[in-house]
mmCIF file of C-alpha atoms and ligand atoms in Angstrom:
data_model
loop_
_atom_site.group_PDB
_atom_site.id
_atom_site.type_symbol
_atom_site.label_atom_id
_atom_site.label_comp_id
_atom_site.label_asym_id
_atom_site.label_seq_id
_atom_site.Cartn_x
_atom_site.Cartn_y
_atom_site.Cartn_z
ATOM 1 C CA UNK A 147 82.031 -8.005 24.925
ATOM 2 C CA UNK A 148 77.966 -9.016 24.943
ATOM 3 C CA UNK A 149 76.607 -7.869 21.710
ATOM 4 C CA UNK A 150 79.744 -6.214 19.927
ATOM 5 C CA UNK A 151 80.188 -6.903 16.835
ATOM 6 C CA UNK A 152 82.845 -8.637 15.017
ATOM 7 C CA UNK A 153 84.149 -10.247 11.892
ATOM 8 C CA UNK A 154 82.784 -13.678 12.838
ATOM 9 C CA UNK A 155 79.237 -11.751 13.556
ATOM 10 C CA UNK A 156 78.888 -9.148 11.360
ATOM 11 C CA UNK A 157 75.633 -6.999 11.868
ATOM 12 C CA UNK A 158 72.301 -8.019 10.092
ATOM 13 C CA UNK A 159 73.074 -6.549 6.436
ATOM 14 C CA UNK A 160 70.492 -3.205 6.214
ATOM 15 C CA UNK A 161 67.908 -3.892 3.067
ATOM 16 C CA UNK A 162 67.343 -1.183 1.447
ATOM 17 C CA UNK A 163 63.177 0.040 1.481
ATOM 18 C CA UNK A 164 61.250 -1.660 -1.593
ATOM 19 C CA UNK A 165 60.785 -0.197 -4.114
ATOM 20 C CA UNK A 166 56.955 1.538 -3.799
ATOM 21 C CA UNK A 167 57.669 1.724 0.345
ATOM 22 C CA UNK A 168 55.725 -0.977 1.722
ATOM 23 C CA UNK A 169 55.006 -4.647 2.504
ATOM 24 C CA UNK A 170 56.161 -6.617 -1.026
ATOM 25 C CA UNK A 171 55.414 -9.797 1.383
ATOM 26 C CA UNK A 172 51.536 -9.405 1.331
ATOM 27 C CA UNK A 173 50.202 -9.326 -2.540
ATOM 28 C CA UNK A 174 46.798 -7.061 -1.692
ATOM 29 C CA UNK A 175 46.554 -5.484 -5.117
ATOM 30 C CA UNK A 176 44.153 -2.466 -5.181
ATOM 31 C CA UNK A 177 43.732 -1.334 -1.932
ATOM 32 C CA UNK A 178 40.722 1.022 -1.046
ATOM 33 C CA UNK A 179 42.561 4.204 0.609
ATOM 34 C CA UNK A 180 40.890 6.931 2.229
ATOM 35 C CA UNK A 181 38.169 6.840 -0.457
ATOM 36 C CA UNK A 182 39.913 6.226 -3.846
ATOM 37 C CA UNK A 183 41.155 2.646 -5.254
ATOM 38 C CA UNK A 184 45.177 2.411 -5.640
ATOM 39 C CA UNK A 185 47.457 0.315 -6.557
ATOM 40 C CA UNK A 186 49.287 -1.256 -3.440
ATOM 41 C CA UNK A 187 52.174 0.618 -3.836
ATOM 42 C CA UNK A 188 50.768 3.683 -3.799
ATOM 43 C CA UNK A 189 48.886 3.024 -0.607
ATOM 44 C CA UNK A 190 51.675 4.541 1.823
ATOM 45 C CA UNK A 191 51.527 6.704 4.697
ATOM 46 C CA UNK A 192 53.732 9.031 6.880
ATOM 47 C CA UNK A 193 56.131 7.685 8.780
ATOM 48 C CA UNK A 194 55.244 10.353 11.243
ATOM 49 C CA UNK A 195 51.985 8.458 11.038
ATOM 50 C CA UNK A 196 50.650 9.065 15.088
ATOM 51 C CA UNK A 197 49.531 5.037 14.835
ATOM 52 C CA UNK A 198 52.882 4.189 14.020
ATOM 53 C CA UNK A 199 54.278 6.101 17.265
ATOM 54 C CA UNK A 200 51.412 5.215 19.404
ATOM 55 C CA UNK A 201 49.281 2.375 18.018
ATOM 56 C CA UNK A 202 46.084 4.514 17.504
ATOM 57 C CA UNK A 203 44.522 2.202 15.235
ATOM 58 C CA UNK A 204 41.279 0.279 15.387
ATOM 59 C CA UNK A 205 40.540 -2.326 12.865
ATOM 60 C CA UNK A 206 38.545 -5.445 11.467
ATOM 61 C CA UNK A 207 39.427 -8.894 10.126
ATOM 62 C CA UNK A 208 36.396 -9.892 7.891
ATOM 63 C CA UNK A 209 36.125 -13.330 4.916
ATOM 64 C CA UNK A 210 34.929 -13.198 1.587
ATOM 65 C CA UNK A 211 34.105 -16.518 0.644
ATOM 66 C CA UNK A 212 33.285 -18.839 -2.767
ATOM 67 C CA UNK A 213 29.800 -19.192 -2.421
ATOM 68 C CA UNK A 214 27.728 -20.947 -5.668
ATOM 69 C CA UNK A 215 26.387 -17.027 -6.435
ATOM 70 C CA UNK A 216 29.876 -15.818 -6.753
ATOM 71 C CA UNK A 217 31.972 -14.988 -3.417
ATOM 72 C CA UNK A 218 30.466 -13.462 -0.254
ATOM 73 C CA UNK A 219 30.822 -11.141 2.798
ATOM 74 C CA UNK A 220 30.645 -13.175 6.266
ATOM 75 C CA UNK A 221 28.395 -11.276 8.484
ATOM 76 C CA UNK A 222 29.761 -7.779 6.775
ATOM 77 C CA UNK A 223 27.132 -5.277 8.848
ATOM 78 C CA UNK A 224 28.457 -6.367 12.548
ATOM 79 C CA UNK A 225 32.031 -6.402 11.644
ATOM 80 C CA UNK A 226 31.549 -2.757 10.309
ATOM 81 C CA UNK A 227 29.740 -2.204 13.806
ATOM 82 C CA UNK A 228 32.571 -3.143 15.489
ATOM 83 C CA UNK A 229 35.012 -0.801 13.559
ATOM 84 C CA UNK A 230 33.004 1.903 14.572
ATOM 85 C CA UNK A 231 32.306 0.945 17.768
ATOM 86 C CA UNK A 232 36.095 0.258 18.348
ATOM 87 C CA UNK A 233 36.868 4.284 17.010
ATOM 88 C CA UNK A 234 34.225 5.629 19.518
ATOM 89 C CA UNK A 235 36.237 3.358 21.846
ATOM 90 C CA UNK A 236 38.748 5.488 20.847
ATOM 91 C CA UNK A 237 37.427 9.225 20.074
ATOM 92 C CA UNK A 238 38.031 8.771 16.797
ATOM 93 C CA UNK A 239 35.721 10.918 14.518
ATOM 94 C CA UNK A 240 35.475 8.376 11.117
ATOM 95 C CA UNK A 241 35.686 10.620 8.320
ATOM 96 C CA UNK A 242 32.861 7.914 6.110
ATOM 97 C CA UNK A 243 30.016 6.309 7.394
ATOM 98 C CA UNK A 244 29.179 2.930 7.749
ATOM 99 C CA UNK A 245 27.662 2.655 4.256
ATOM 100 C CA UNK A 246 30.765 3.904 2.448
ATOM 101 C CA UNK A 247 33.014 1.221 4.785
ATOM 102 C CA UNK A 248 30.539 -1.166 3.899
ATOM 103 C CA UNK A 249 30.331 -0.213 0.130
ATOM 104 C CA UNK A 250 34.516 0.126 0.427
ATOM 105 C CA UNK A 251 34.593 -3.578 1.752
ATOM 106 C CA UNK A 252 32.653 -4.938 -1.316
ATOM 107 C CA UNK A 253 34.340 -3.476 -3.667
ATOM 108 C CA UNK A 254 37.833 -3.751 -2.900
ATOM 109 C CA UNK A 255 36.632 -7.611 -2.907
ATOM 110 C CA UNK A 256 35.069 -7.087 -6.252
ATOM 111 C CA UNK A 257 38.069 -5.246 -8.185
ATOM 112 C CA UNK A 258 40.530 -7.482 -7.180
ATOM 113 C CA UNK A 259 38.666 -10.631 -8.644
ATOM 114 C CA UNK A 260 39.396 -12.714 -6.112
ATOM 115 C CA UNK A 261 36.550 -15.656 -5.248
ATOM 116 C CA UNK A 262 37.683 -15.667 -2.150
ATOM 117 C CA UNK A 263 39.464 -13.440 0.960
ATOM 118 C CA UNK A 264 40.516 -11.988 4.041
ATOM 119 C CA UNK A 265 39.817 -8.379 4.341
ATOM 120 C CA UNK A 266 41.427 -5.732 6.590
ATOM 121 C CA UNK A 267 39.796 -2.444 7.508
ATOM 122 C CA UNK A 268 41.457 0.098 9.198
ATOM 123 C CA UNK A 269 41.146 3.554 11.109
ATOM 124 C CA UNK A 270 44.042 5.357 11.943
ATOM 125 C CA UNK A 271 45.507 8.766 13.229
ATOM 126 C CA UNK A 272 47.686 10.092 10.691
ATOM 127 C CA UNK A 273 50.523 12.466 10.371
ATOM 128 C CA UNK A 274 50.195 16.553 11.657
ATOM 129 C CA UNK A 275 51.558 16.525 14.779
ATOM 130 C CA UNK A 276 53.248 13.816 17.412
ATOM 131 C CA UNK A 277 53.241 13.665 21.056
ATOM 132 C CA UNK A 278 51.083 11.648 22.785
ATOM 133 C CA UNK A 279 47.508 13.755 22.184
ATOM 134 C CA UNK A 280 45.753 12.014 18.909
ATOM 135 C CA UNK A 281 43.543 14.707 18.638
ATOM 136 C CA UNK A 282 44.904 17.217 16.300
ATOM 137 C CA UNK A 283 45.675 14.459 13.914
ATOM 138 C CA UNK A 284 43.483 13.338 11.131
ATOM 139 C CA UNK A 285 41.677 9.854 10.831
ATOM 140 C CA UNK A 286 42.234 8.237 7.695
ATOM 141 C CA UNK A 287 41.027 4.951 6.657
ATOM 142 C CA UNK A 288 41.836 2.262 4.592
ATOM 143 C CA UNK A 289 40.762 -1.801 3.164
ATOM 144 C CA UNK A 290 43.211 -3.822 1.852
ATOM 145 C CA UNK A 291 42.364 -7.743 0.597
ATOM 146 C CA UNK A 292 44.401 -10.669 0.391
ATOM 147 C CA UNK A 293 44.731 -14.768 0.375
ATOM 148 C CA UNK A 294 44.953 -16.588 3.425
ATOM 149 C CA UNK A 295 44.913 -19.568 4.087
ATOM 150 C CA UNK A 296 44.955 -21.424 7.819
ATOM 151 C CA UNK A 297 45.809 -19.253 10.146
ATOM 152 C CA UNK A 298 47.780 -21.258 12.255
ATOM 153 C CA UNK A 299 48.954 -23.985 9.579
ATOM 154 C CA UNK A 300 47.404 -26.615 7.724
ATOM 155 C CA UNK A 301 49.023 -28.872 10.165
ATOM 156 C CA UNK A 302 47.492 -27.185 13.476
ATOM 157 C CA UNK A 303 43.619 -27.606 11.527
ATOM 158 C CA UNK A 304 43.974 -31.096 11.110
ATOM 159 C CA UNK A 305 46.250 -32.307 13.851
ATOM 160 C CA UNK A 306 45.228 -29.728 16.491
ATOM 161 C CA UNK A 307 46.686 -26.915 17.461
ATOM 162 C CA UNK A 308 49.604 -27.243 20.781
ATOM 163 C CA UNK A 309 49.078 -24.048 22.995
ATOM 164 C CA UNK A 310 51.176 -23.313 26.092
ATOM 165 C CA UNK A 311 49.994 -20.656 28.555
ATOM 166 C CA UNK A 312 51.641 -17.120 28.434
ATOM 167 C CA UNK A 313 53.565 -15.441 30.753
ATOM 168 C CA UNK A 314 52.075 -12.503 29.897
ATOM 169 C CA UNK A 315 48.802 -11.615 31.137
ATOM 170 C CA UNK A 316 45.950 -9.848 28.559
ATOM 171 C CA UNK A 317 45.230 -6.583 29.623
ATOM 172 C CA UNK A 318 43.322 -5.557 32.362
ATOM 173 C CA UNK A 319 40.330 -4.028 31.645
ATOM 174 C CA UNK A 320 41.327 -0.876 33.659
ATOM 175 C CA UNK A 321 44.350 -1.122 31.437
ATOM 176 C CA UNK A 322 43.032 -1.073 27.737
ATOM 177 C CA UNK A 323 40.023 -1.371 26.122
ATOM 178 C CA UNK A 324 39.768 -4.635 25.461
ATOM 179 C CA UNK A 325 36.273 -4.972 23.692
ATOM 180 C CA UNK A 326 37.913 -2.665 21.010
ATOM 181 C CA UNK A 327 39.757 -3.779 18.322
ATOM 182 C CA UNK A 328 42.846 -1.333 18.809
ATOM 183 C CA UNK A 329 45.888 -1.330 17.221
ATOM 184 C CA UNK A 330 47.896 -0.883 20.918
ATOM 185 C CA UNK A 331 45.853 -3.896 22.211
ATOM 186 C CA UNK A 332 47.772 -5.936 19.878
ATOM 187 C CA UNK A 333 51.316 -5.089 20.900
ATOM 188 C CA UNK A 334 49.996 -7.344 23.918
ATOM 189 C CA UNK A 335 48.970 -10.467 21.483
ATOM 190 C CA UNK A 336 52.014 -9.851 19.908
ATOM 191 C CA UNK A 337 54.326 -10.381 23.191
ATOM 192 C CA UNK A 338 52.764 -13.379 23.711
ATOM 193 C CA UNK A 339 52.202 -14.929 20.059
ATOM 194 C CA UNK A 340 56.536 -14.634 20.114
ATOM 195 C CA UNK A 341 56.826 -16.100 22.738
ATOM 196 C CA UNK A 342 54.779 -19.244 21.940
ATOM 197 C CA UNK A 343 56.153 -19.583 18.513
ATOM 198 C CA UNK A 344 60.305 -19.546 19.742
ATOM 199 C CA UNK A 345 58.745 -22.500 22.552
ATOM 200 C CA UNK A 346 57.402 -24.465 19.738
ATOM 201 C CA UNK A 347 54.272 -24.356 19.877
ATOM 202 C CA UNK A 348 51.226 -22.880 17.516
ATOM 203 C CA UNK A 349 49.661 -20.562 19.730
ATOM 204 C CA UNK A 350 49.173 -18.320 23.558
ATOM 205 C CA UNK A 351 46.774 -19.072 25.791
ATOM 206 C CA UNK A 352 46.279 -16.013 27.981
ATOM 207 C CA UNK A 353 44.675 -15.550 31.194
ATOM 208 C CA UNK A 354 43.733 -12.730 32.760
ATOM 209 C CA UNK A 355 45.023 -11.113 36.252
ATOM 210 C CA UNK A 356 42.984 -13.538 37.852
ATOM 211 C CA UNK A 357 44.091 -16.302 36.139
ATOM 212 C CA UNK A 358 40.831 -16.797 34.096
ATOM 213 C CA UNK A 359 40.471 -17.626 30.500
ATOM 214 C CA UNK A 360 40.980 -15.071 28.533
ATOM 215 C CA UNK A 361 41.488 -16.090 24.726
ATOM 216 C CA UNK A 362 44.165 -16.588 22.404
ATOM 217 C CA UNK A 363 46.295 -13.853 20.551
ATOM 218 C CA UNK A 364 43.682 -13.646 17.962
ATOM 219 C CA UNK A 365 41.375 -15.710 19.124
ATOM 220 C CA UNK A 366 38.354 -16.887 21.115
ATOM 221 C CA UNK A 367 38.528 -20.134 22.957
ATOM 222 C CA UNK A 368 35.850 -22.781 23.544
ATOM 223 C CA UNK A 369 35.684 -26.255 25.229
ATOM 224 C CA UNK A 370 33.517 -29.448 25.568
ATOM 225 C CA UNK A 371 32.542 -31.338 28.721
ATOM 226 C CA UNK A 372 29.899 -34.053 28.904
ATOM 227 C CA UNK A 373 28.106 -33.076 25.518
ATOM 228 C CA UNK A 374 28.176 -29.351 26.765
ATOM 229 C CA UNK A 375 29.372 -26.947 24.747
ATOM 230 C CA UNK A 376 30.869 -23.756 27.113
ATOM 231 C CA UNK A 377 32.028 -20.534 25.062
ATOM 232 C CA UNK A 378 34.400 -18.637 27.525
ATOM 233 C CA UNK A 379 33.482 -15.288 28.979
ATOM 234 C CA UNK A 380 35.556 -12.990 30.044
ATOM 235 C CA UNK A 381 35.291 -9.554 30.813
ATOM 236 C CA UNK A 382 38.618 -8.845 28.492
ATOM 237 C CA UNK A 383 38.196 -10.768 25.667
ATOM 238 C CA UNK A 384 36.686 -9.552 22.157
ATOM 239 C CA UNK A 385 33.175 -10.465 21.506
ATOM 240 C CA UNK A 386 33.781 -12.175 18.295
ATOM 241 C CA UNK A 387 31.415 -12.507 16.090
ATOM 242 C CA UNK A 388 32.673 -16.517 15.168
ATOM 243 C CA UNK A 389 32.197 -17.042 18.438
ATOM 244 C CA UNK A 390 28.482 -15.703 18.082
ATOM 245 C CA UNK A 391 28.054 -18.149 15.019
ATOM 246 C CA UNK A 392 29.430 -21.361 16.125
ATOM 247 C CA UNK A 393 27.223 -20.401 19.635
ATOM 248 C CA UNK A 394 24.061 -20.218 17.133
ATOM 249 C CA UNK A 395 24.826 -23.104 14.693
ATOM 250 C CA UNK A 396 25.038 -25.400 17.998
ATOM 251 C CA UNK A 397 22.131 -23.860 19.633
ATOM 252 C CA UNK A 398 20.426 -24.874 15.841
ATOM 253 C CA UNK A 399 22.108 -28.655 16.149
ATOM 254 C CA UNK A 400 19.808 -29.219 19.180
ATOM 255 C CA UNK A 401 23.545 -28.836 21.723
ATOM 256 C CA UNK A 402 23.341 -27.456 25.261
ATOM 257 C CA UNK A 403 26.101 -24.202 24.979
ATOM 258 C CA UNK A 404 26.661 -22.154 28.239
ATOM 259 C CA UNK A 405 28.846 -18.978 28.334
ATOM 260 C CA UNK A 406 31.097 -19.498 31.264
ATOM 261 C CA UNK A 407 34.484 -17.990 33.005
ATOM 262 C CA UNK A 408 37.196 -20.763 33.404
ATOM 263 C CA UNK A 409 40.179 -21.706 35.077
ATOM 264 C CA UNK A 410 43.071 -23.475 32.789
ATOM 265 C CA UNK A 411 42.686 -26.481 34.649
ATOM 266 C CA UNK A 412 39.039 -26.706 33.682
ATOM 267 C CA UNK A 413 40.603 -26.663 29.865
ATOM 268 C CA UNK A 414 42.955 -29.414 30.619
ATOM 269 C CA UNK A 415 40.134 -31.612 32.377
ATOM 270 C CA UNK A 416 38.153 -30.757 28.961
ATOM 271 C CA UNK A 417 36.990 -33.580 26.373
ATOM 272 C CA UNK A 418 38.029 -30.984 23.752
ATOM 273 C CA UNK A 419 38.602 -27.383 23.624
ATOM 274 C CA UNK A 420 38.851 -24.988 20.376
ATOM 275 C CA UNK A 421 39.397 -21.573 19.018
ATOM 276 C CA UNK A 422 37.312 -19.794 17.008
ATOM 277 C CA UNK A 423 38.240 -16.290 15.092
ATOM 278 C CA UNK A 424 37.389 -15.125 11.785
ATOM 279 C CA UNK A 425 41.294 -15.912 10.465
ATOM 280 C CA UNK A 426 41.379 -19.256 12.318
ATOM 281 C CA UNK A 427 37.409 -20.060 11.921
ATOM 282 C CA UNK A 428 36.983 -23.113 14.156
ATOM 283 C CA UNK A 429 40.550 -24.895 14.968
ATOM 284 C CA UNK A 430 40.975 -27.532 17.046
ATOM 285 C CA UNK A 431 43.391 -27.444 20.271
ATOM 286 C CA UNK A 432 45.088 -30.760 20.489
ATOM 287 C CA UNK A 433 47.184 -29.630 23.840
ATOM 288 C CA UNK A 434 47.729 -27.010 26.409
ATOM 289 C CA UNK A 435 50.886 -26.838 28.755
ATOM 290 C CA UNK A 436 52.062 -30.257 27.581
ATOM 291 C CA UNK A 437 48.713 -31.692 28.289
ATOM 292 C CA UNK A 438 46.857 -33.697 25.597
ATOM 293 C CA UNK A 439 43.220 -32.461 25.777
ATOM 294 C CA UNK A 440 40.701 -35.735 24.929
ATOM 295 C CA UNK A 441 42.134 -37.541 22.885
ATOM 296 C CA UNK A 442 44.931 -35.630 22.094
ATOM 297 C CA UNK A 443 43.661 -34.749 18.312
ATOM 298 C CA UNK A 444 41.198 -32.680 16.994
ATOM 299 C CA UNK A 445 37.674 -33.383 19.140
ATOM 300 C CA UNK A 446 34.915 -34.974 16.936
ATOM 301 C CA UNK A 447 32.626 -32.286 18.018
ATOM 302 C CA UNK A 448 34.974 -29.446 16.887
ATOM 303 C CA UNK A 449 35.429 -30.680 14.015
ATOM 304 C CA UNK A 450 32.085 -31.235 13.512
ATOM 305 C CA UNK A 451 31.523 -27.493 14.137
ATOM 306 C CA UNK A 452 34.012 -26.226 12.281
ATOM 307 C CA UNK A 453 32.337 -28.602 9.038
ATOM 308 C CA UNK A 454 28.856 -27.010 9.503
ATOM 309 C CA UNK A 455 30.910 -23.008 10.408
ATOM 310 C CA UNK A 456 32.276 -23.679 6.846
ATOM 311 C CA UNK A 457 28.787 -24.632 5.007
ATOM 312 C CA UNK A 458 27.388 -21.835 6.587
ATOM 313 C CA UNK A 459 30.075 -19.162 5.942
ATOM 314 C CA UNK A 460 29.873 -21.003 2.076
ATOM 315 C CA UNK A 461 25.815 -20.454 1.722
ATOM 316 C CA UNK A 462 25.376 -23.846 1.785
ATOM 317 C CA UNK A 463 23.116 -23.642 5.558
ATOM 318 C CA UNK A 464 19.725 -22.160 4.367
ATOM 319 C CA UNK A 465 19.276 -20.992 8.019
ATOM 320 C CA UNK A 466 21.958 -18.864 8.078
ATOM 321 C CA UNK A 467 22.377 -17.593 4.543
ATOM 322 C CA UNK A 468 21.390 -14.187 5.818
ATOM 323 C CA UNK A 469 24.657 -14.152 6.954
ATOM 324 C CA UNK A 470 26.064 -13.505 3.862
ATOM 325 C CA UNK A 471 26.239 -10.745 1.854
ATOM 326 C CA UNK A 472 27.404 -11.110 -2.241
ATOM 327 C CA UNK A 473 30.019 -8.963 -3.364
ATOM 328 C CA UNK A 474 28.366 -9.069 -6.904
ATOM 329 C CA UNK A 475 24.763 -8.929 -6.125
HETATM 330 N N1 LIG B 671 40.614 -12.863 20.276
HETATM 331 C C1 LIG B 671 41.372 -11.525 19.454
HETATM 332 C C2 LIG B 671 42.422 -10.869 20.476
HETATM 333 C C3 LIG B 671 40.698 -11.412 17.815
HETATM 334 O O1 LIG B 671 41.986 -10.229 17.481
HETATM 335 C C4 LIG B 671 40.218 -12.307 17.259
HETATM 336 C C5 LIG B 671 40.516 -11.670 15.604
HETATM 337 C C6 LIG B 671 39.197 -12.541 17.911
HETATM 338 C C7 LIG B 671 39.447 -13.066 19.371
HETATM 339 C C8 LIG B 671 37.852 -13.473 17.304
HETATM 340 O O2 LIG B 671 37.408 -12.562 17.129
HETATM 341 P P1 LIG B 671 36.218 -12.443 15.580
HETATM 342 O O3 LIG B 671 37.197 -12.788 14.237
HETATM 343 O O4 LIG B 671 35.106 -11.657 15.460
HETATM 344 O O5 LIG B 671 35.393 -13.937 15.432
HETATM 345 N N2 LIG B 671 41.749 -11.795 15.392
HETATM 346 C C9 LIG B 671 41.375 -10.634 13.850
HETATM 347 C C10 LIG B 671 43.202 -10.696 13.455
HETATM 348 C C11 LIG B 671 43.793 -11.467 13.384
HETATM 349 C C12 LIG B 671 45.439 -11.493 12.771
HETATM 350 O O6 LIG B 671 46.106 -12.074 13.706
HETATM 351 O O7 LIG B 671 45.643 -10.560 12.266
HETATM 352 C C13 LIG B 671 40.705 -11.818 12.887
HETATM 353 O O8 LIG B 671 40.486 -13.036 13.388
HETATM 354 O O9 LIG B 671 40.564 -11.353 11.438
#
């Protein structure tokens, strides 16, 4: 009988809850939790939190980089602005100002002493009553930090990532607010990412409901053709801050940059494809749907833009130092 548990196929053992409740695999040190700095083990919430049941959260992802002046957060104001825009879209009244959240981000990096780290602010509907209506539930907030290396692995970074178009369509604009970085949107991303990984690929390429390229599960997409850089524009993708940074860096290099919608076959025939995101930074793509892109290796312009992006985030490019906020002023 399908699914029956026999002596030969024992049920997976039930693992005991880890001491402290949560996330034993992530070392986040001190977490800013509703206005106080607490150890990770104490930053826990009720299992009856609205967000846990219905995905009613909004979040951000930032990075702090090691610079000559110590750690600095990349494009802090822009990320906090987008976090509050996401909250507005989700009708979540945030009990803190943008300035308080900016301070919380800088303090969390500072108290943990990270030279460089990933930063995850999260705002969510907590526990009060269950039922779909979130409005009676309190809005809570936290900022956690941890060390996070190459998003799709070192190999994808060096050789170029291998992508497969997902059978899951990116959430249509009439169904979900793609411009909000809302927790619930990431159910779509998680489904696509699981299937891509199970099929042996690094990442999924998501199309919109009309077949146009939308984005990766956590990255924006660019391509190069005949020397022009094209940034994918879509009504359903996230307006990436890395995407904006790379467009500005490319224009300063004197490259021709256009924002455009594109079909998957335009990517197949491109000279180069790469992905951008705070976690992924600039990750070259070497293959999509079994078709090698260009030479089938990380493209030269992708690698050059990656180098220039890394210089900018580390404060090594004078033209873009205004993007950095020192953690220890
Ligand atoms: N699209 C999606 C769907 C997305 O999640 C991200 C960021 C981007 C585009 C690029 O946005 P930006 O970081 O502003 O350039 N994804 C974040 C979460 C990744 C995760 O796995 O968690 C990130 O990169 O921090």
